[in-house]
Amino acid sequence: MTAQLNPRGDVAVLVPAAGAGVRLGPGAPKALRLLAGEPLLVHAVRRIAAAPSVHTIVVAAPATEVEAVRAMLAPVAPVTVVPGGAERQASVAAALAAVPAGPEIVLVHDAARALTPPHLVESVAAAVRDGRDAVIPVLPVVDTIKEVDATERVLGTVDRSALRAVQTPQGFRRSVLVSAHRSAGDTLTDDAGLVEKQGIAVTCVPGSELALKITRPFDLALAEHLLTTGA
Ligand code: CTP
Ligand code: MG
């Protein structure tokens, strides 16, 4: 059944899904690979569409797959599909340009975080609604972190209590994200990083283990297991 988005919602979610998935190994673009019989992107969009504040979803698809992605998502939720770019940032910019007038909160969410629960979409959006310019979901870093030199010699141990692992969706006041992308120079920076460079405060909220990014075959196997146990 196709989900209905909320016409009175104040949130647009951009879903960059145009990456190749090189680290997952040979095969289709990552967002189109199957997880428990359905493409990762279908899992991701279904969960975004279940978040009650969501008004608009814009997917940036691999340029050669735009029509296929439109057809694939039509039964899942009403979405706009645009061709992505060569870098994630270009894909996000293309999706941002397609957001209609209305939503004043924009979330940027990786298709690769296919099991992200709807409540995380809501909690990031709520923090922006409460007046934050930029909000990122984070988890504590659990491993001991060492700084090393080029020969793998340990230079020191980093204080992990001051570190956070960052997930998506990252949420922004719309004007903040638009101006950050307008002045973006460095293609390796994430969306919150672009905003930080403008001197704007970025606030952390608790992330979710289920928002793991499916990057390597191990992650896909883990996600498959999580789905069969109820995610
Ligand atoms: N992405 C995108 N456009 C790109 C590159 C990445 O829309 N040119 C998207 C991916 O589809 C993914 C998200 O950005 O949903 C996070 O990127 P990543 O996990 O690195 O995915 P891939 O780039 O596909 O994977 P890899 O780096 O292993 O090729
Ligand atoms: Mg990548």
PDB file of C-alpha atoms and ligand atoms in Angstrom:
ATOM      1  CA  MET A   1       0.000   0.000   0.000  1.00  0.00           C
ATOM      2  CA  THR A   2       1.305   3.478  -0.878  1.00  0.00           C
ATOM      3  CA  ALA A   3       1.921   5.601   2.211  1.00  0.00           C
ATOM      4  CA  GLN A   4       0.348   9.051   2.357  1.00  0.00           C
ATOM      5  CA  LEU A   5       2.672  11.908   3.252  1.00  0.00           C
ATOM      6  CA  ASN A   6       1.384  14.672   5.495  1.00  0.00           C
ATOM      7  CA  PRO A   7       0.274  17.714   3.416  1.00  0.00           C
ATOM      8  CA  ARG A   8       0.517  19.799   6.605  1.00  0.00           C
ATOM      9  CA  GLY A   9       3.956  18.423   7.485  1.00  0.00           C
ATOM     10  CA  ASP A  10       6.902  20.817   7.725  1.00  0.00           C
ATOM     11  CA  VAL A  11       9.710  18.405   6.801  1.00  0.00           C
ATOM     12  CA  ALA A  12      11.343  17.557   3.474  1.00  0.00           C
ATOM     13  CA  VAL A  13      13.685  14.558   3.462  1.00  0.00           C
ATOM     14  CA  LEU A  14      16.442  14.334   0.854  1.00  0.00           C
ATOM     15  CA  VAL A  15      17.641  10.805   0.167  1.00  0.00           C
ATOM     16  CA  PRO A  16      20.966  10.616  -1.678  1.00  0.00           C
ATOM     17  CA  ALA A  17      20.889   7.171  -3.327  1.00  0.00           C
ATOM     18  CA  ALA A  18      23.137   7.651  -6.355  1.00  0.00           C
ATOM     19  CA  GLY A  19      26.288   5.955  -5.063  1.00  0.00           C
ATOM     20  CA  ALA A  20      27.807   2.858  -6.655  1.00  0.00           C
ATOM     21  CA  GLY A  21      28.377   0.841  -3.516  1.00  0.00           C
ATOM     22  CA  VAL A  22      31.979  -0.024  -4.367  1.00  0.00           C
ATOM     23  CA  ARG A  23      32.715  -1.250  -0.833  1.00  0.00           C
ATOM     24  CA  LEU A  24      29.769  -3.637  -0.984  1.00  0.00           C
ATOM     25  CA  GLY A  25      31.457  -5.430  -3.900  1.00  0.00           C
ATOM     26  CA  PRO A  26      30.399  -5.951  -7.523  1.00  0.00           C
ATOM     27  CA  GLY A  27      26.731  -5.605  -8.392  1.00  0.00           C
ATOM     28  CA  ALA A  28      23.976  -3.052  -8.888  1.00  0.00           C
ATOM     29  CA  PRO A  29      24.174   0.475  -7.375  1.00  0.00           C
ATOM     30  CA  LYS A  30      23.976   0.026  -3.599  1.00  0.00           C
ATOM     31  CA  ALA A  31      20.544   1.599  -3.089  1.00  0.00           C
ATOM     32  CA  LEU A  32      19.078  -0.967  -5.501  1.00  0.00           C
ATOM     33  CA  ARG A  33      20.662  -4.031  -3.885  1.00  0.00           C
ATOM     34  CA  LEU A  34      18.298  -6.377  -2.134  1.00  0.00           C
ATOM     35  CA  LEU A  35      17.902  -6.690   1.608  1.00  0.00           C
ATOM     36  CA  ALA A  36      15.430  -9.424   2.568  1.00  0.00           C
ATOM     37  CA  GLY A  37      14.081  -9.353  -1.006  1.00  0.00           C
ATOM     38  CA  GLU A  38      13.584  -5.582  -1.342  1.00  0.00           C
ATOM     39  CA  PRO A  39      15.960  -2.823  -2.473  1.00  0.00           C
ATOM     40  CA  LEU A  40      17.710  -0.887   0.316  1.00  0.00           C
ATOM     41  CA  LEU A  41      16.046   2.278  -0.986  1.00  0.00           C
ATOM     42  CA  VAL A  42      12.564   0.780  -0.552  1.00  0.00           C
ATOM     43  CA  HIS A  43      13.343  -0.031   3.085  1.00  0.00           C
ATOM     44  CA  ALA A  44      14.699   3.482   3.642  1.00  0.00           C
ATOM     45  CA  VAL A  45      11.813   5.328   1.965  1.00  0.00           C
ATOM     46  CA  ARG A  46       9.151   3.227   3.702  1.00  0.00           C
ATOM     47  CA  ARG A  47      10.544   4.209   7.106  1.00  0.00           C
ATOM     48  CA  ILE A  48      10.871   7.907   6.193  1.00  0.00           C
ATOM     49  CA  ALA A  49       7.301   7.955   4.881  1.00  0.00           C
ATOM     50  CA  ALA A  50       6.098   6.527   8.205  1.00  0.00           C
ATOM     51  CA  ALA A  51       7.337   9.618  10.071  1.00  0.00           C
ATOM     52  CA  PRO A  52       4.272  11.834  10.591  1.00  0.00           C
ATOM     53  CA  SER A  53       5.958  15.220   9.972  1.00  0.00           C
ATOM     54  CA  VAL A  54       7.222  14.326   6.505  1.00  0.00           C
ATOM     55  CA  HIS A  55       5.670  16.426   3.725  1.00  0.00           C
ATOM     56  CA  THR A  56       8.087  15.709   0.851  1.00  0.00           C
ATOM     57  CA  ILE A  57      10.652  13.046  -0.028  1.00  0.00           C
ATOM     58  CA  VAL A  58      13.208  13.704  -2.772  1.00  0.00           C
ATOM     59  CA  VAL A  59      15.446  10.832  -3.879  1.00  0.00           C
ATOM     60  CA  ALA A  60      18.656  11.381  -5.870  1.00  0.00           C
ATOM     61  CA  ALA A  61      18.986   8.212  -7.952  1.00  0.00           C
ATOM     62  CA  PRO A  62      21.825   6.953 -10.166  1.00  0.00           C
ATOM     63  CA  ALA A  63      21.399   8.956 -13.402  1.00  0.00           C
ATOM     64  CA  THR A  64      20.727   5.854 -15.507  1.00  0.00           C
ATOM     65  CA  GLU A  65      18.162   4.488 -13.035  1.00  0.00           C
ATOM     66  CA  VAL A  66      15.814   7.447 -12.547  1.00  0.00           C
ATOM     67  CA  GLU A  67      12.829   5.863 -14.305  1.00  0.00           C
ATOM     68  CA  ALA A  68      13.417   2.479 -12.683  1.00  0.00           C
ATOM     69  CA  VAL A  69      13.611   4.110  -9.235  1.00  0.00           C
ATOM     70  CA  ARG A  70      10.404   6.076  -9.868  1.00  0.00           C
ATOM     71  CA  ALA A  71       8.593   2.860 -10.783  1.00  0.00           C
ATOM     72  CA  MET A  72      10.096   1.016  -7.824  1.00  0.00           C
ATOM     73  CA  LEU A  73       9.051   3.653  -5.273  1.00  0.00           C
ATOM     74  CA  ALA A  74       5.597   4.462  -6.683  1.00  0.00           C
ATOM     75  CA  PRO A  75       3.913   1.706  -4.631  1.00  0.00           C
ATOM     76  CA  VAL A  76       5.854   2.699  -1.482  1.00  0.00           C
ATOM     77  CA  ALA A  77       5.252   6.446  -1.106  1.00  0.00           C
ATOM     78  CA  PRO A  78       4.819   9.593  -3.209  1.00  0.00           C
ATOM     79  CA  VAL A  79       8.403  10.678  -3.937  1.00  0.00           C
ATOM     80  CA  THR A  80      10.208  12.991  -6.334  1.00  0.00           C
ATOM     81  CA  VAL A  81      13.161  11.317  -8.051  1.00  0.00           C
ATOM     82  CA  VAL A  82      16.000  13.354  -9.564  1.00  0.00           C
ATOM     83  CA  PRO A  83      19.312  12.259 -11.110  1.00  0.00           C
ATOM     84  CA  GLY A  84      22.165  12.335  -8.582  1.00  0.00           C
ATOM     85  CA  GLY A  85      25.711  13.523  -9.177  1.00  0.00           C
ATOM     86  CA  ALA A  86      29.242  12.144  -9.139  1.00  0.00           C
ATOM     87  CA  GLU A  87      29.755  12.994  -5.442  1.00  0.00           C
ATOM     88  CA  ARG A  88      27.303  12.664  -2.572  1.00  0.00           C
ATOM     89  CA  GLN A  89      27.290  16.426  -2.140  1.00  0.00           C
ATOM     90  CA  ALA A  90      26.181  16.924  -5.762  1.00  0.00           C
ATOM     91  CA  SER A  91      23.398  14.387  -5.227  1.00  0.00           C
ATOM     92  CA  VAL A  92      22.231  16.257  -2.112  1.00  0.00           C
ATOM     93  CA  ALA A  93      22.350  19.583  -3.986  1.00  0.00           C
ATOM     94  CA  ALA A  94      20.256  18.127  -6.835  1.00  0.00           C
ATOM     95  CA  ALA A  95      17.653  16.833  -4.378  1.00  0.00           C
ATOM     96  CA  LEU A  96      17.619  20.109  -2.444  1.00  0.00           C
ATOM     97  CA  ALA A  97      16.905  22.031  -5.648  1.00  0.00           C
ATOM     98  CA  ALA A  98      13.773  19.905  -6.163  1.00  0.00           C
ATOM     99  CA  VAL A  99      12.146  20.653  -2.775  1.00  0.00           C
ATOM    100  CA  PRO A 100       8.915  22.602  -3.345  1.00  0.00           C
ATOM    101  CA  ALA A 101       7.973  25.739  -1.410  1.00  0.00           C
ATOM    102  CA  GLY A 102       6.556  24.868   2.002  1.00  0.00           C
ATOM    103  CA  PRO A 103       8.724  22.667   4.225  1.00  0.00           C
ATOM    104  CA  GLU A 104      11.060  24.784   6.358  1.00  0.00           C
ATOM    105  CA  ILE A 105      12.894  21.815   7.864  1.00  0.00           C
ATOM    106  CA  VAL A 106      15.128  19.781   5.554  1.00  0.00           C
ATOM    107  CA  LEU A 107      16.634  16.441   6.539  1.00  0.00           C
ATOM    108  CA  VAL A 108      19.429  14.769   4.594  1.00  0.00           C
ATOM    109  CA  HIS A 109      19.386  10.997   4.934  1.00  0.00           C
ATOM    110  CA  ASP A 110      21.530   8.261   3.340  1.00  0.00           C
ATOM    111  CA  ALA A 111      19.620   5.550   1.483  1.00  0.00           C
ATOM    112  CA  ALA A 112      22.345   3.258   2.814  1.00  0.00           C
ATOM    113  CA  ARG A 113      20.941   3.696   6.373  1.00  0.00           C
ATOM    114  CA  ALA A 114      17.982   1.629   5.261  1.00  0.00           C
ATOM    115  CA  LEU A 115      16.741   0.523   8.703  1.00  0.00           C
ATOM    116  CA  THR A 116      16.624   3.978  10.312  1.00  0.00           C
ATOM    117  CA  PRO A 117      13.470   4.051  12.454  1.00  0.00           C
ATOM    118  CA  PRO A 118      10.795   6.730  11.817  1.00  0.00           C
ATOM    119  CA  HIS A 119      11.202   8.026  15.387  1.00  0.00           C
ATOM    120  CA  LEU A 120      14.756   9.156  14.594  1.00  0.00           C
ATOM    121  CA  VAL A 121      13.431  11.203  11.655  1.00  0.00           C
ATOM    122  CA  GLU A 122      10.936  12.766  14.064  1.00  0.00           C
ATOM    123  CA  SER A 123      13.431  13.483  16.848  1.00  0.00           C
ATOM    124  CA  VAL A 124      15.898  15.217  14.489  1.00  0.00           C
ATOM    125  CA  ALA A 125      13.063  17.243  12.928  1.00  0.00           C
ATOM    126  CA  ALA A 126      11.708  18.136  16.385  1.00  0.00           C
ATOM    127  CA  ALA A 127      15.076  19.536  17.479  1.00  0.00           C
ATOM    128  CA  VAL A 128      15.173  21.788  14.389  1.00  0.00           C
ATOM    129  CA  ARG A 129      11.562  22.814  15.020  1.00  0.00           C
ATOM    130  CA  ASP A 130      12.601  23.750  18.571  1.00  0.00           C
ATOM    131  CA  GLY A 131      14.953  26.352  17.109  1.00  0.00           C
ATOM    132  CA  ARG A 132      18.225  24.581  16.295  1.00  0.00           C
ATOM    133  CA  ASP A 133      19.824  25.489  12.954  1.00  0.00           C
ATOM    134  CA  ALA A 134      21.475  22.118  12.436  1.00  0.00           C
ATOM    135  CA  VAL A 135      20.999  18.775  14.210  1.00  0.00           C
ATOM    136  CA  ILE A 136      22.879  15.490  13.875  1.00  0.00           C
ATOM    137  CA  PRO A 137      22.096  12.087  15.414  1.00  0.00           C
ATOM    138  CA  VAL A 138      25.147  10.598  17.116  1.00  0.00           C
ATOM    139  CA  LEU A 139      26.303   7.570  19.053  1.00  0.00           C
ATOM    140  CA  PRO A 140      29.148   7.369  21.561  1.00  0.00           C
ATOM    141  CA  VAL A 141      32.398   5.924  20.212  1.00  0.00           C
ATOM    142  CA  VAL A 142      32.906   2.523  21.826  1.00  0.00           C
ATOM    143  CA  ASP A 143      36.334   1.519  20.527  1.00  0.00           C
ATOM    144  CA  THR A 144      39.605   2.868  21.864  1.00  0.00           C
ATOM    145  CA  ILE A 145      40.925   5.300  19.255  1.00  0.00           C
ATOM    146  CA  LYS A 146      44.642   5.716  18.510  1.00  0.00           C
ATOM    147  CA  GLU A 147      46.285   8.398  16.427  1.00  0.00           C
ATOM    148  CA  VAL A 148      49.060   6.937  14.232  1.00  0.00           C
ATOM    149  CA  ASP A 149      51.732   8.223  11.862  1.00  0.00           C
ATOM    150  CA  ALA A 150      52.358   7.111   8.265  1.00  0.00           C
ATOM    151  CA  THR A 151      54.266   4.020   9.485  1.00  0.00           C
ATOM    152  CA  GLU A 152      51.374   2.922  11.753  1.00  0.00           C
ATOM    153  CA  ARG A 153      53.372   3.907  14.844  1.00  0.00           C
ATOM    154  CA  VAL A 154      51.026   5.051  17.601  1.00  0.00           C
ATOM    155  CA  LEU A 155      51.308   8.739  18.391  1.00  0.00           C
ATOM    156  CA  GLY A 156      48.745   8.784  21.147  1.00  0.00           C
ATOM    157  CA  THR A 157      45.370   7.733  22.501  1.00  0.00           C
ATOM    158  CA  VAL A 158      42.448  10.015  21.729  1.00  0.00           C
ATOM    159  CA  ASP A 159      40.017  10.821  24.552  1.00  0.00           C
ATOM    160  CA  ARG A 160      36.950   9.055  23.210  1.00  0.00           C
ATOM    161  CA  SER A 161      34.602  10.631  25.746  1.00  0.00           C
ATOM    162  CA  ALA A 162      34.757  13.750  23.577  1.00  0.00           C
ATOM    163  CA  LEU A 163      34.074  11.876  20.319  1.00  0.00           C
ATOM    164  CA  ARG A 164      30.788  11.013  18.611  1.00  0.00           C
ATOM    165  CA  ALA A 165      30.006   8.796  15.606  1.00  0.00           C
ATOM    166  CA  VAL A 166      27.652  10.682  13.304  1.00  0.00           C
ATOM    167  CA  GLN A 167      24.632   9.218  11.538  1.00  0.00           C
ATOM    168  CA  THR A 168      21.847  10.542   9.349  1.00  0.00           C
ATOM    169  CA  PRO A 169      19.229  11.981   9.008  1.00  0.00           C
ATOM    170  CA  GLN A 170      20.944  15.322   9.595  1.00  0.00           C
ATOM    171  CA  GLY A 171      18.391  18.107   9.998  1.00  0.00           C
ATOM    172  CA  PHE A 172      18.585  21.778   9.064  1.00  0.00           C
ATOM    173  CA  ARG A 173      16.575  24.913   8.933  1.00  0.00           C
ATOM    174  CA  ARG A 174      15.997  25.112   5.204  1.00  0.00           C
ATOM    175  CA  SER A 175      17.715  28.477   4.665  1.00  0.00           C
ATOM    176  CA  VAL A 176      20.794  27.247   6.552  1.00  0.00           C
ATOM    177  CA  LEU A 177      21.227  24.197   4.323  1.00  0.00           C
ATOM    178  CA  VAL A 178      20.590  26.182   1.145  1.00  0.00           C
ATOM    179  CA  SER A 179      23.237  28.761   1.991  1.00  0.00           C
ATOM    180  CA  ALA A 180      25.730  26.080   3.124  1.00  0.00           C
ATOM    181  CA  HIS A 181      25.376  24.285  -0.199  1.00  0.00           C
ATOM    182  CA  ARG A 182      25.633  27.532  -2.126  1.00  0.00           C
ATOM    183  CA  SER A 183      29.054  28.190  -0.639  1.00  0.00           C
ATOM    184  CA  ALA A 184      30.257  24.549  -0.601  1.00  0.00           C
ATOM    185  CA  GLY A 185      33.794  24.153  -1.906  1.00  0.00           C
ATOM    186  CA  ASP A 186      34.975  20.892  -0.393  1.00  0.00           C
ATOM    187  CA  THR A 187      33.167  17.851  -1.791  1.00  0.00           C
ATOM    188  CA  LEU A 188      34.323  15.553   1.031  1.00  0.00           C
ATOM    189  CA  THR A 189      32.511  17.420   3.782  1.00  0.00           C
ATOM    190  CA  ASP A 190      29.170  16.133   5.063  1.00  0.00           C
ATOM    191  CA  ASP A 191      26.157  18.440   5.232  1.00  0.00           C
ATOM    192  CA  ALA A 192      26.647  19.345   8.885  1.00  0.00           C
ATOM    193  CA  GLY A 193      30.333  19.982   8.096  1.00  0.00           C
ATOM    194  CA  LEU A 194      29.338  22.536   5.469  1.00  0.00           C
ATOM    195  CA  VAL A 195      27.156  24.276   8.036  1.00  0.00           C
ATOM    196  CA  GLU A 196      29.933  24.175  10.677  1.00  0.00           C
ATOM    197  CA  LYS A 197      32.253  25.915   8.217  1.00  0.00           C
ATOM    198  CA  GLN A 198      29.796  28.790   8.136  1.00  0.00           C
ATOM    199  CA  GLY A 199      30.202  29.170  11.887  1.00  0.00           C
ATOM    200  CA  ILE A 200      26.698  27.893  12.630  1.00  0.00           C
ATOM    201  CA  ALA A 201      26.140  25.740  15.713  1.00  0.00           C
ATOM    202  CA  VAL A 202      25.417  22.060  15.108  1.00  0.00           C
ATOM    203  CA  THR A 203      23.597  20.209  17.897  1.00  0.00           C
ATOM    204  CA  CYS A 204      23.743  16.469  18.643  1.00  0.00           C
ATOM    205  CA  VAL A 205      20.747  14.294  19.524  1.00  0.00           C
ATOM    206  CA  PRO A 206      20.855  10.580  20.391  1.00  0.00           C
ATOM    207  CA  GLY A 207      21.170   8.363  17.307  1.00  0.00           C
ATOM    208  CA  SER A 208      20.022   4.775  16.853  1.00  0.00           C
ATOM    209  CA  GLU A 209      21.916   1.506  16.386  1.00  0.00           C
ATOM    210  CA  LEU A 210      19.369   0.734  13.662  1.00  0.00           C
ATOM    211  CA  ALA A 211      20.588   3.736  11.659  1.00  0.00           C
ATOM    212  CA  LEU A 212      23.813   1.887  10.827  1.00  0.00           C
ATOM    213  CA  LYS A 213      25.190   2.628   7.368  1.00  0.00           C
ATOM    214  CA  ILE A 214      25.262  -0.418   5.143  1.00  0.00           C
ATOM    215  CA  THR A 215      28.738  -0.100   3.662  1.00  0.00           C
ATOM    216  CA  ARG A 216      30.368  -3.541   3.525  1.00  0.00           C
ATOM    217  CA  PRO A 217      28.991  -7.074   3.044  1.00  0.00           C
ATOM    218  CA  PHE A 218      29.120  -7.579   6.830  1.00  0.00           C
ATOM    219  CA  ASP A 219      26.723  -4.651   7.316  1.00  0.00           C
ATOM    220  CA  LEU A 220      24.282  -6.122   4.798  1.00  0.00           C
ATOM    221  CA  ALA A 221      24.341  -9.453   6.633  1.00  0.00           C
ATOM    222  CA  LEU A 222      23.809  -7.650   9.956  1.00  0.00           C
ATOM    223  CA  ALA A 223      20.887  -5.641   8.522  1.00  0.00           C
ATOM    224  CA  GLU A 224      19.336  -8.840   7.173  1.00  0.00           C
ATOM    225  CA  HIS A 225      19.588 -10.392  10.631  1.00  0.00           C
ATOM    226  CA  LEU A 226      18.087  -7.282  12.283  1.00  0.00           C
ATOM    227  CA  LEU A 227      15.154  -7.359   9.849  1.00  0.00           C
ATOM    228  CA  THR A 228      14.398 -10.968  10.584  1.00  0.00           C
ATOM    229  CA  THR A 229      14.385 -10.127  14.287  1.00  0.00           C
ATOM    230  CA  GLY A 230      11.897  -7.298  13.868  1.00  0.00           C
ATOM    231  CA  ALA A 231      13.634  -4.036  12.789  1.00  0.00           C
TER     232      ALA A 231
HETATM  233  N1  CTP B   1      25.571   8.880  -2.664  1.00  0.00           N
HETATM  234  C1  CTP B   1      24.948   9.641  -3.664  1.00  0.00           C
HETATM  235  N2  CTP B   1      25.684  10.093  -4.737  1.00  0.00           N
HETATM  236  C2  CTP B   1      26.985   9.810  -4.836  1.00  0.00           C
HETATM  237  C3  CTP B   1      27.644   9.063  -3.820  1.00  0.00           C
HETATM  238  C4  CTP B   1      26.898   8.605  -2.726  1.00  0.00           C
HETATM  239  O1  CTP B   1      23.745   9.883  -3.609  1.00  0.00           O
HETATM  240  N3  CTP B   1      27.655  10.251  -5.907  1.00  0.00           N
HETATM  241  C5  CTP B   1      24.757   8.342  -1.570  1.00  0.00           C
HETATM  242  C6  CTP B   1      24.789   6.830  -1.514  1.00  0.00           C
HETATM  243  O2  CTP B   1      23.845   6.288  -2.453  1.00  0.00           O
HETATM  244  C7  CTP B   1      24.448   6.532  -0.076  1.00  0.00           C
HETATM  245  C8  CTP B   1      24.962   7.792   0.683  1.00  0.00           C
HETATM  246  O3  CTP B   1      25.262   8.767  -0.312  1.00  0.00           O
HETATM  247  O4  CTP B   1      23.068   6.378   0.166  1.00  0.00           O
HETATM  248  C9  CTP B   1      26.168   7.463   1.539  1.00  0.00           C
HETATM  249  O5  CTP B   1      27.253   7.077   0.699  1.00  0.00           O
HETATM  250  P1  CTP B   1      28.041   5.691   0.791  1.00  0.00           P
HETATM  251  O6  CTP B   1      27.566   4.890   1.943  1.00  0.00           O
HETATM  252  O7  CTP B   1      29.485   6.011   0.626  1.00  0.00           O
HETATM  253  O8  CTP B   1      27.470   4.916  -0.517  1.00  0.00           O
HETATM  254  P2  CTP B   1      28.198   4.619  -1.882  1.00  0.00           P
HETATM  255  O9  CTP B   1      28.929   5.839  -2.331  1.00  0.00           O
HETATM  256  O10 CTP B   1      27.182   4.034  -2.771  1.00  0.00           O
HETATM  257  O11 CTP B   1      29.227   3.460  -1.444  1.00  0.00           O
HETATM  258  P3  CTP B   1      30.784   3.346  -1.800  1.00  0.00           P
HETATM  259  O12 CTP B   1      31.425   4.594  -1.232  1.00  0.00           O
HETATM  260  O13 CTP B   1      31.203   2.082  -1.143  1.00  0.00           O
HETATM  261  O14 CTP B   1      30.857   3.292  -3.313  1.00  0.00           O
HETATM  262 MG    MG B   2      30.607   6.592  -1.128  1.00  0.00          MG
END
